Amino acid sequence: MKIKKFKAQTVKEALLLVKAELGPNAVILNSRRLKGPLLPAFGKDSYEVTAALDESAYAMPEQACADEGVATRPAKSVQAYAPRKVETAVAIAELDREKKEKVLPSGLSFEHFAPPAPPANTDGNFSVLRQDIDTMRGALTSLVTSLPDAADQRLGKGLRAIKKELEESEVHAAHIDEIITAIRQRSSDEDTGSISRMFREAQVMIEKGITVSGYSAAQKKGRALKIAMIGPTGVGKTTSIAKLASHFKLKEKLNIALVAADNYRIAAIEQIQTFAAIASLPVDIVFNEEEMERALKKFSGFDMIFIDTAGRSQRNAEHMSDLKRMMAAIHADEVHLVLSITTKQSDLREITRRYADASYDRILCTKLDETERFGPLYNLCRDTGMPLSYISTGQNVPDDIAAATSHALARLIIGGGDA
């Protein structure tokens, strides 16, 4: 097996080099685009094609030929060993039959003189041919996906780099187009100065598209600030409440109370009761709207009341109706829709749409430590028009939570383009 890499300015030129050196029977193993320097003036992209030729498959063993007294013949191409098409094989068989029947006595056929030949064993040939085809298909697919489409080719290197990074961050395509168009209108590739500058422009645009609500502020004495957390099961509502309650108690020195309305999961009730005991915070467990109103009245003299609600599936109409009634009884000052940033984009859109009836006014994002794709933060702001309140980056209470800032989030979504 002979394997070699070929480099050229275009794929076509690389394939010509392969054919010239290894011949038409070479198999393409891999192909990739090699990036040139960041600045267009110092060179263009090139392409590398890895090809192989199994020389033993296309030549007869010389020793065997010598032993038989047969002259060495040129190696056959792979087509010589491949099975013929069905229609061609049938046609040849019919012609052969007609020839033989012409020289036989009337009424007799060739089958009277010889048993039928066993079918040719073509399974091995089919298997080899299929492997070659699969290898070539994979190489071509890799090559096609590595090439920029026609629209990207018109952008220029800097804008293509920005678009690629935004796509990898999972920013919605429509938002990417808006950002690229805005940068393009300000300057062409020839006068941008540097790719880093273009990335900074993109960061500024993303920063402007991310709205934040900042830290919650306690009300005047005698009126508690009511902060409710809503969202699907398992996104971290109870843990987020524990972090925020600890922060405001320990660092802001405020009087904090807890109310839990999660009457669907015993584990959730036990979790918040355990936390309340550790943090020396009062907590009430409620099961309906009337009990909620009594608990809120009981804690009205505190600085803040954090309200934990049951996780609800956005697809369960009955559960969503229950949540809507509970939220009407709370009259919260802040309603945080808690979402995991690792949730699928399509599910995030559905959740934000269906939870609109619960009247959330900001979004708290969790599990930022479990992903490297931060584009959904930008998508959530743009698609819902709601600000981001807090971001959670782990399980540690109270440390792994912070107020969202547009500048820091923009830098998470898109880097500086220096690499």
Short mmCIF file of C-alpha atoms in Angstrom, two decimals:
data_model
loop_
_atom_site.label_atom_id
_atom_site.label_comp_id
_atom_site.label_asym_id
_atom_site.label_seq_id
_atom_site.Cartn_x
_atom_site.Cartn_y
_atom_site.Cartn_z
CA MET A 1 0.00 0.00 0.00
CA LYS A 2 1.45 3.34 -1.09
CA ILE A 3 0.09 6.43 0.70
CA LYS A 4 1.06 10.00 -0.12
CA LYS A 5 -0.17 13.55 0.49
CA PHE A 6 -0.50 16.10 -2.32
CA LYS A 7 -0.84 19.87 -1.87
CA ALA A 8 -2.09 22.37 -4.44
CA GLN A 9 -3.92 25.69 -4.71
CA THR A 10 -7.14 24.00 -5.85
CA VAL A 11 -8.73 20.60 -5.38
CA LYS A 12 -8.63 19.98 -9.12
CA GLU A 13 -4.88 20.57 -9.24
CA ALA A 14 -4.34 18.23 -6.28
CA LEU A 15 -6.36 15.46 -7.96
CA LEU A 16 -4.32 15.88 -11.15
CA LEU A 17 -1.13 15.40 -9.10
CA VAL A 18 -2.61 12.23 -7.58
CA LYS A 19 -3.49 10.83 -10.99
CA ALA A 20 -0.09 11.72 -12.45
CA GLU A 21 1.88 9.97 -9.71
CA LEU A 22 -0.37 7.13 -8.52
CA GLY A 23 -2.48 6.58 -11.60
CA PRO A 24 -6.26 6.39 -12.10
CA ASN A 25 -6.64 3.52 -9.62
CA ALA A 26 -5.62 5.63 -6.62
CA VAL A 27 -8.16 5.97 -3.80
CA ILE A 28 -8.75 9.32 -2.07
CA LEU A 29 -8.46 8.78 1.70
CA ASN A 30 -8.92 12.34 2.94
CA SER A 31 -8.97 15.93 1.80
CA ARG A 32 -8.90 19.20 3.71
CA ARG A 33 -8.52 22.91 3.21
CA LEU A 34 -5.34 24.46 4.60
CA LYS A 35 -5.83 27.97 5.89
CA GLY A 36 -3.46 30.61 4.64
CA PRO A 37 -2.20 33.58 6.72
CA LEU A 38 -4.81 35.75 8.48
CA LEU A 39 -4.05 38.71 6.22
CA PRO A 40 -5.02 38.15 2.55
CA ALA A 41 -1.87 39.87 1.29
CA PHE A 42 0.34 37.03 2.57
CA GLY A 43 -1.20 34.12 0.69
CA LYS A 44 -4.32 32.13 -0.08
CA ASP A 45 -5.80 28.92 1.21
CA SER A 46 -4.55 25.65 -0.28
CA TYR A 47 -5.79 22.08 -0.30
CA GLU A 48 -4.24 18.80 0.83
CA VAL A 49 -5.39 15.46 -0.60
CA THR A 50 -4.27 12.14 0.88
CA ALA A 51 -4.34 9.29 -1.64
CA ALA A 52 -3.39 5.62 -1.59
CA LEU A 53 -2.64 2.92 -4.13
CA ASP A 54 -2.71 -0.77 -3.29
CA GLU A 55 -0.08 -1.92 -5.79
CA SER A 56 -0.54 -5.60 -4.94
CA ALA A 57 -4.19 -5.47 -6.01
CA TYR A 58 -3.34 -4.44 -9.56
CA ALA A 59 -0.40 -6.71 -10.48
CA MET A 60 0.01 -10.51 -10.83
CA PRO A 61 2.67 -12.10 -8.60
CA GLU A 62 5.83 -12.46 -10.72
CA GLN A 63 6.99 -15.64 -8.99
CA ALA A 64 3.75 -17.42 -9.75
CA CYS A 65 3.99 -16.43 -13.40
CA ALA A 66 7.56 -17.75 -13.64
CA ASP A 67 6.63 -21.09 -12.11
CA GLU A 68 3.80 -21.54 -14.57
CA GLY A 69 5.93 -20.53 -17.50
CA VAL A 70 3.56 -17.71 -18.29
CA ALA A 71 4.81 -14.29 -19.34
CA THR A 72 4.05 -11.46 -16.96
CA ARG A 73 1.10 -9.42 -18.22
CA PRO A 74 0.10 -5.84 -17.43
CA ALA A 75 -1.99 -5.55 -14.28
CA LYS A 76 -5.71 -5.27 -14.79
CA SER A 77 -7.62 -2.26 -13.62
CA VAL A 78 -10.15 -2.57 -10.82
CA GLN A 79 -12.94 -2.56 -13.41
CA ALA A 80 -11.68 -5.91 -14.73
CA TYR A 81 -12.44 -7.56 -11.39
CA ALA A 82 -15.69 -5.78 -10.72
CA PRO A 83 -18.96 -7.62 -11.53
CA ARG A 84 -20.62 -6.56 -14.76
CA LYS A 85 -23.90 -4.75 -14.77
CA VAL A 86 -26.85 -7.15 -14.77
CA GLU A 87 -28.17 -6.12 -18.17
CA THR A 88 -24.74 -6.50 -19.81
CA ALA A 89 -24.19 -9.95 -18.31
CA VAL A 90 -27.61 -11.12 -19.52
CA ALA A 91 -26.99 -9.86 -23.04
CA ILE A 92 -23.62 -11.65 -23.27
CA ALA A 93 -25.16 -14.86 -21.98
CA GLU A 94 -27.91 -14.72 -24.63
CA LEU A 95 -25.39 -14.17 -27.44
CA ASP A 96 -23.31 -17.09 -26.20
CA ARG A 97 -26.37 -19.32 -26.08
CA GLU A 98 -27.37 -18.41 -29.63
CA LYS A 99 -23.89 -19.27 -30.97
CA LYS A 100 -23.85 -22.68 -29.32
CA GLU A 101 -27.38 -23.60 -30.34
CA LYS A 102 -26.53 -22.94 -34.01
CA VAL A 103 -23.95 -25.79 -34.04
CA LEU A 104 -26.10 -28.30 -32.09
CA PRO A 105 -28.50 -30.79 -33.69
CA SER A 106 -32.11 -29.69 -33.93
CA GLY A 107 -34.06 -30.18 -30.73
CA LEU A 108 -31.00 -30.29 -28.51
CA SER A 109 -29.70 -27.55 -26.28
CA PHE A 110 -26.34 -26.97 -24.70
CA GLU A 111 -27.60 -28.13 -21.29
CA HIS A 112 -27.71 -31.73 -22.64
CA PHE A 113 -23.93 -31.82 -22.93
CA ALA A 114 -22.65 -29.98 -19.86
CA PRO A 115 -23.91 -29.13 -16.38
CA PRO A 116 -24.52 -25.44 -15.68
CA ALA A 117 -21.49 -23.58 -14.44
CA PRO A 118 -21.58 -22.59 -10.76
CA PRO A 119 -22.35 -18.93 -10.16
CA ALA A 120 -19.33 -16.69 -9.93
CA ASN A 121 -18.30 -15.74 -6.43
CA THR A 122 -18.67 -11.97 -6.63
CA ASP A 123 -19.34 -11.29 -2.95
CA GLY A 124 -15.71 -10.44 -2.30
CA ASN A 125 -15.55 -8.13 -5.30
CA PHE A 126 -18.74 -6.37 -4.23
CA SER A 127 -17.37 -5.91 -0.71
CA VAL A 128 -14.10 -4.37 -1.93
CA LEU A 129 -15.92 -2.13 -4.38
CA ARG A 130 -18.37 -0.96 -1.73
CA GLN A 131 -15.54 -0.13 0.67
CA ASP A 132 -13.82 1.93 -2.03
CA ILE A 133 -17.05 3.78 -2.80
CA ASP A 134 -17.71 4.47 0.89
CA THR A 135 -14.16 5.79 1.32
CA MET A 136 -14.51 8.09 -1.68
CA ARG A 137 -17.95 9.27 -0.54
CA GLY A 138 -16.57 10.15 2.90
CA ALA A 139 -13.64 12.02 1.40
CA LEU A 140 -15.88 14.00 -0.95
CA THR A 141 -18.31 14.83 1.86
CA SER A 142 -15.45 16.08 4.02
CA LEU A 143 -14.17 18.17 1.13
CA VAL A 144 -17.54 19.71 0.33
CA THR A 145 -18.27 20.62 3.96
CA SER A 146 -14.86 22.23 4.32
CA LEU A 147 -15.42 24.53 1.36
CA PRO A 148 -17.27 27.82 1.94
CA ASP A 149 -20.51 28.17 0.01
CA ALA A 150 -20.95 30.76 -2.71
CA ALA A 151 -22.43 33.33 -0.32
CA ASP A 152 -19.52 32.94 2.10
CA GLN A 153 -17.00 33.31 -0.71
CA ARG A 154 -18.33 36.81 -1.34
CA LEU A 155 -17.81 37.85 2.29
CA GLY A 156 -14.06 37.95 2.54
CA LYS A 157 -11.83 36.25 5.09
CA GLY A 158 -12.61 38.45 8.10
CA LEU A 159 -16.39 38.20 7.85
CA ARG A 160 -16.19 34.48 7.13
CA ALA A 161 -14.19 34.00 10.34
CA ILE A 162 -16.80 35.93 12.34
CA LYS A 163 -19.66 33.98 10.79
CA LYS A 164 -17.96 30.67 11.52
CA GLU A 165 -17.37 31.53 15.18
CA LEU A 166 -20.97 32.68 15.65
CA GLU A 167 -22.23 29.49 14.03
CA GLU A 168 -20.04 27.40 16.35
CA SER A 169 -21.48 29.34 19.31
CA GLU A 170 -24.97 28.41 18.01
CA VAL A 171 -26.20 31.93 17.39
CA HIS A 172 -29.31 31.76 15.21
CA ALA A 173 -28.64 32.14 11.49
CA ALA A 174 -30.97 35.15 11.22
CA HIS A 175 -29.05 36.99 13.96
CA ILE A 176 -25.72 36.12 12.32
CA ASP A 177 -26.92 37.63 9.04
CA GLU A 178 -27.91 40.83 10.85
CA ILE A 179 -24.48 41.14 12.46
CA ILE A 180 -22.57 40.38 9.24
CA THR A 181 -24.69 42.82 7.24
CA ALA A 182 -24.16 45.61 9.76
CA ILE A 183 -20.38 45.14 9.80
CA ARG A 184 -20.31 44.91 6.02
CA GLN A 185 -22.15 48.20 5.65
CA ARG A 186 -19.59 49.99 7.81
CA SER A 187 -16.51 48.82 5.95
CA SER A 188 -15.33 46.50 3.21
CA ASP A 189 -12.70 43.81 3.69
CA GLU A 190 -10.10 46.10 2.12
CA ASP A 191 -10.36 48.85 4.73
CA THR A 192 -11.13 46.94 7.93
CA GLY A 193 -7.54 47.24 9.11
CA SER A 194 -7.45 43.85 10.84
CA ILE A 195 -9.59 40.86 11.58
CA SER A 196 -9.26 41.63 15.30
CA ARG A 197 -10.95 44.97 14.73
CA MET A 198 -13.82 43.29 12.94
CA PHE A 199 -14.23 40.87 15.84
CA ARG A 200 -14.37 43.79 18.26
CA GLU A 201 -17.13 45.34 16.15
CA ALA A 202 -19.04 42.06 16.31
CA GLN A 203 -18.57 41.93 20.09
CA VAL A 204 -19.97 45.44 20.45
CA MET A 205 -23.03 44.52 18.38
CA ILE A 206 -23.67 41.39 20.43
CA GLU A 207 -23.18 43.33 23.65
CA LYS A 208 -25.83 45.82 22.54
CA GLY A 209 -28.20 42.95 21.76
CA ILE A 210 -27.93 41.47 25.27
CA THR A 211 -30.04 43.23 27.87
CA VAL A 212 -29.54 42.56 31.58
CA SER A 213 -31.56 43.40 34.68
CA GLY A 214 -28.74 43.57 37.25
CA TYR A 215 -28.87 42.59 40.90
CA SER A 216 -32.21 42.65 42.64
CA ALA A 217 -32.70 45.65 44.92
CA ALA A 218 -34.57 45.39 48.21
CA GLN A 219 -37.64 47.59 48.64
CA LYS A 220 -38.21 50.13 51.34
CA LYS A 221 -38.59 48.75 54.83
CA GLY A 222 -42.00 47.29 55.50
CA ARG A 223 -42.49 45.89 52.01
CA ALA A 224 -40.78 42.68 51.01
CA LEU A 225 -39.41 42.21 47.49
CA LYS A 226 -41.08 39.05 46.15
CA ILE A 227 -38.84 37.07 43.77
CA ALA A 228 -40.35 33.98 42.10
CA MET A 229 -38.53 31.26 40.15
CA ILE A 230 -40.39 29.32 37.46
CA GLY A 231 -39.28 26.86 34.80
CA PRO A 232 -39.09 23.22 33.73
CA THR A 233 -38.00 20.42 36.05
CA GLY A 234 -34.29 19.96 36.62
CA VAL A 235 -33.01 23.35 35.46
CA GLY A 236 -31.80 24.43 38.92
CA LYS A 237 -34.54 26.65 40.37
CA THR A 238 -34.09 25.52 43.99
CA THR A 239 -30.29 25.67 43.82
CA SER A 240 -30.45 29.16 42.30
CA ILE A 241 -32.69 30.32 45.14
CA ALA A 242 -30.23 28.88 47.68
CA LYS A 243 -27.34 30.77 46.06
CA LEU A 244 -29.18 34.10 45.85
CA ALA A 245 -30.69 33.83 49.33
CA SER A 246 -27.23 33.13 50.76
CA HIS A 247 -25.73 36.05 48.87
CA PHE A 248 -28.27 38.59 50.05
CA LYS A 249 -28.20 37.28 53.64
CA LEU A 250 -24.42 36.98 54.03
CA LYS A 251 -23.13 39.78 51.80
CA GLU A 252 -25.99 42.28 51.71
CA LYS A 253 -27.06 41.60 55.33
CA LEU A 254 -30.75 41.44 54.38
CA ASN A 255 -33.58 39.55 56.09
CA ILE A 256 -34.56 36.69 53.78
CA ALA A 257 -37.54 34.31 53.87
CA LEU A 258 -38.34 31.31 51.66
CA VAL A 259 -41.63 29.93 50.34
CA ALA A 260 -41.79 26.61 48.47
CA ALA A 261 -44.76 25.75 46.27
CA ASP A 262 -43.26 22.60 44.76
CA ASN A 263 -45.82 20.07 45.97
CA TYR A 264 -45.05 17.60 43.18
CA ARG A 265 -41.59 16.45 44.29
CA ILE A 266 -40.81 15.44 47.87
CA ALA A 267 -37.09 15.74 47.12
CA ALA A 268 -37.47 19.40 46.19
CA ILE A 269 -39.28 20.18 49.45
CA GLU A 270 -36.62 18.35 51.47
CA GLN A 271 -33.87 20.17 49.58
CA ILE A 272 -35.16 23.65 50.37
CA GLN A 273 -35.97 22.70 53.98
CA THR A 274 -32.42 21.39 54.45
CA PHE A 275 -30.94 24.55 52.98
CA ALA A 276 -33.18 26.76 55.13
CA ALA A 277 -32.04 24.91 58.25
CA ILE A 278 -28.36 25.27 57.34
CA ALA A 279 -28.70 28.96 56.47
CA SER A 280 -31.02 29.71 59.42
CA LEU A 281 -33.76 31.04 57.15
CA PRO A 282 -37.52 30.75 57.76
CA VAL A 283 -39.39 28.67 55.17
CA ASP A 284 -43.05 27.86 54.52
CA ILE A 285 -44.29 24.98 52.33
CA VAL A 286 -47.57 25.77 50.56
CA PHE A 287 -49.90 23.63 48.44
CA ASN A 288 -52.42 26.07 46.99
CA GLU A 289 -53.07 29.74 46.29
CA GLU A 290 -54.68 30.45 49.67
CA GLU A 291 -51.69 29.07 51.58
CA MET A 292 -49.38 31.09 49.34
CA GLU A 293 -51.18 34.33 50.17
CA ARG A 294 -50.98 33.57 53.91
CA ALA A 295 -47.25 32.81 53.72
CA LEU A 296 -46.51 36.02 51.82
CA LYS A 297 -48.47 38.03 54.35
CA LYS A 298 -46.59 36.31 57.17
CA PHE A 299 -43.22 37.32 55.70
CA SER A 300 -44.22 40.78 54.50
CA GLY A 301 -41.90 42.44 57.02
CA PHE A 302 -38.79 40.81 55.53
CA ASP A 303 -36.52 42.45 52.96
CA MET A 304 -36.85 39.66 50.39
CA ILE A 305 -39.01 36.59 49.86
CA PHE A 306 -37.73 33.94 47.46
CA ILE A 307 -40.51 31.74 46.05
CA ASP A 308 -39.74 28.30 44.61
CA THR A 309 -42.36 26.80 42.27
CA ALA A 310 -42.83 23.30 40.91
CA GLY A 311 -41.10 22.32 37.69
CA ARG A 312 -43.67 22.25 34.91
CA SER A 313 -43.60 20.71 31.46
CA GLN A 314 -44.46 23.40 28.94
CA ARG A 315 -46.48 20.79 27.04
CA ASN A 316 -48.82 19.96 29.93
CA ALA A 317 -51.72 22.39 29.65
CA GLU A 318 -53.12 21.52 33.10
CA HIS A 319 -49.80 22.14 34.86
CA MET A 320 -49.34 25.43 33.04
CA SER A 321 -52.82 26.52 34.14
CA ASP A 322 -51.96 25.65 37.77
CA LEU A 323 -48.78 27.73 37.53
CA LYS A 324 -50.66 30.67 36.05
CA ARG A 325 -53.13 30.65 38.97
CA MET A 326 -50.31 30.41 41.52
CA MET A 327 -48.45 33.33 39.93
CA ALA A 328 -51.64 35.41 40.05
CA ALA A 329 -51.77 34.82 43.82
CA ILE A 330 -48.11 35.77 44.33
CA HIS A 331 -48.05 39.16 42.56
CA ALA A 332 -44.27 38.85 42.32
CA ASP A 333 -41.99 41.84 41.81
CA GLU A 334 -39.60 39.69 39.79
CA VAL A 335 -40.42 36.50 37.89
CA HIS A 336 -37.30 34.68 36.72
CA LEU A 337 -37.75 32.01 34.05
CA VAL A 338 -34.93 29.58 34.88
CA LEU A 339 -33.45 27.81 31.84
CA SER A 340 -30.53 25.48 31.33
CA ILE A 341 -28.25 26.75 28.57
CA THR A 342 -27.64 23.11 27.55
CA THR A 343 -31.27 22.67 26.46
CA LYS A 344 -31.84 22.23 22.73
CA GLN A 345 -32.49 25.46 20.83
CA SER A 346 -35.89 24.31 19.58
CA ASP A 347 -36.95 23.40 23.12
CA LEU A 348 -35.78 26.76 24.48
CA ARG A 349 -37.96 28.54 21.94
CA GLU A 350 -40.96 26.41 22.89
CA ILE A 351 -40.41 26.88 26.63
CA THR A 352 -40.11 30.67 26.42
CA ARG A 353 -43.22 30.84 24.25
CA ARG A 354 -45.43 28.62 26.42
CA TYR A 355 -44.26 30.13 29.72
CA ALA A 356 -45.29 33.59 28.56
CA ASP A 357 -48.69 33.05 30.24
CA ALA A 358 -46.89 32.88 33.59
CA SER A 359 -45.75 36.49 33.01
CA TYR A 360 -42.00 36.08 33.51
CA ASP A 361 -40.07 39.33 33.10
CA ARG A 362 -36.46 38.11 33.05
CA ILE A 363 -34.42 34.97 32.38
CA LEU A 364 -31.93 33.22 34.67
CA CYS A 365 -29.55 30.87 32.83
CA THR A 366 -27.93 27.87 34.50
CA LYS A 367 -25.30 25.23 33.67
CA LEU A 368 -22.92 27.54 31.81
CA ASP A 369 -20.14 25.31 33.13
CA GLU A 370 -21.49 22.38 31.09
CA THR A 371 -21.13 23.87 27.61
CA GLU A 372 -18.86 25.85 25.33
CA ARG A 373 -21.75 27.11 23.17
CA PHE A 374 -23.01 30.42 24.55
CA GLY A 375 -24.94 31.71 21.54
CA PRO A 376 -28.31 30.77 23.12
CA LEU A 377 -27.78 33.61 25.64
CA TYR A 378 -27.92 36.09 22.76
CA ASN A 379 -30.78 34.23 21.07
CA LEU A 380 -32.89 34.31 24.25
CA CYS A 381 -32.54 38.08 24.61
CA ARG A 382 -33.25 38.79 20.95
CA ASP A 383 -36.11 36.32 20.57
CA THR A 384 -37.99 37.10 23.80
CA GLY A 385 -37.10 40.74 24.38
CA MET A 386 -36.45 39.83 28.04
CA PRO A 387 -33.29 40.72 29.99
CA LEU A 388 -30.95 38.17 31.54
CA SER A 389 -30.83 38.40 35.33
CA TYR A 390 -28.27 35.91 36.63
CA ILE A 391 -26.00 33.21 35.26
CA SER A 392 -25.13 30.05 37.18
CA THR A 393 -21.80 28.33 36.59
CA GLY A 394 -21.81 25.36 38.99
CA GLN A 395 -23.28 23.76 42.11
CA ASN A 396 -21.37 25.62 44.82
CA VAL A 397 -23.58 27.70 47.15
CA PRO A 398 -23.41 30.69 47.16
CA ASP A 399 -20.39 31.25 44.90
CA ASP A 400 -21.40 29.87 41.51
CA ILE A 401 -23.86 32.58 40.50
CA ALA A 402 -23.44 36.15 39.30
CA ALA A 403 -25.47 38.98 37.87
CA ALA A 404 -25.41 38.86 34.07
CA THR A 405 -23.37 41.55 32.31
CA SER A 406 -23.65 42.11 28.57
CA HIS A 407 -19.92 42.74 28.11
CA ALA A 408 -18.82 39.47 29.73
CA LEU A 409 -21.45 37.46 27.89
CA ALA A 410 -20.50 38.98 24.53
CA ARG A 411 -16.91 37.86 25.07
CA LEU A 412 -18.13 34.35 25.86
CA ILE A 413 -20.11 34.23 22.62
CA ILE A 414 -17.38 35.53 20.31
CA GLY A 415 -13.66 35.86 20.95
CA GLY A 416 -11.29 38.52 19.74
CA GLY A 417 -10.20 36.88 16.51
CA ASP A 418 -6.53 36.95 17.54
CA ALA A 419 -5.98 33.22 17.15
#
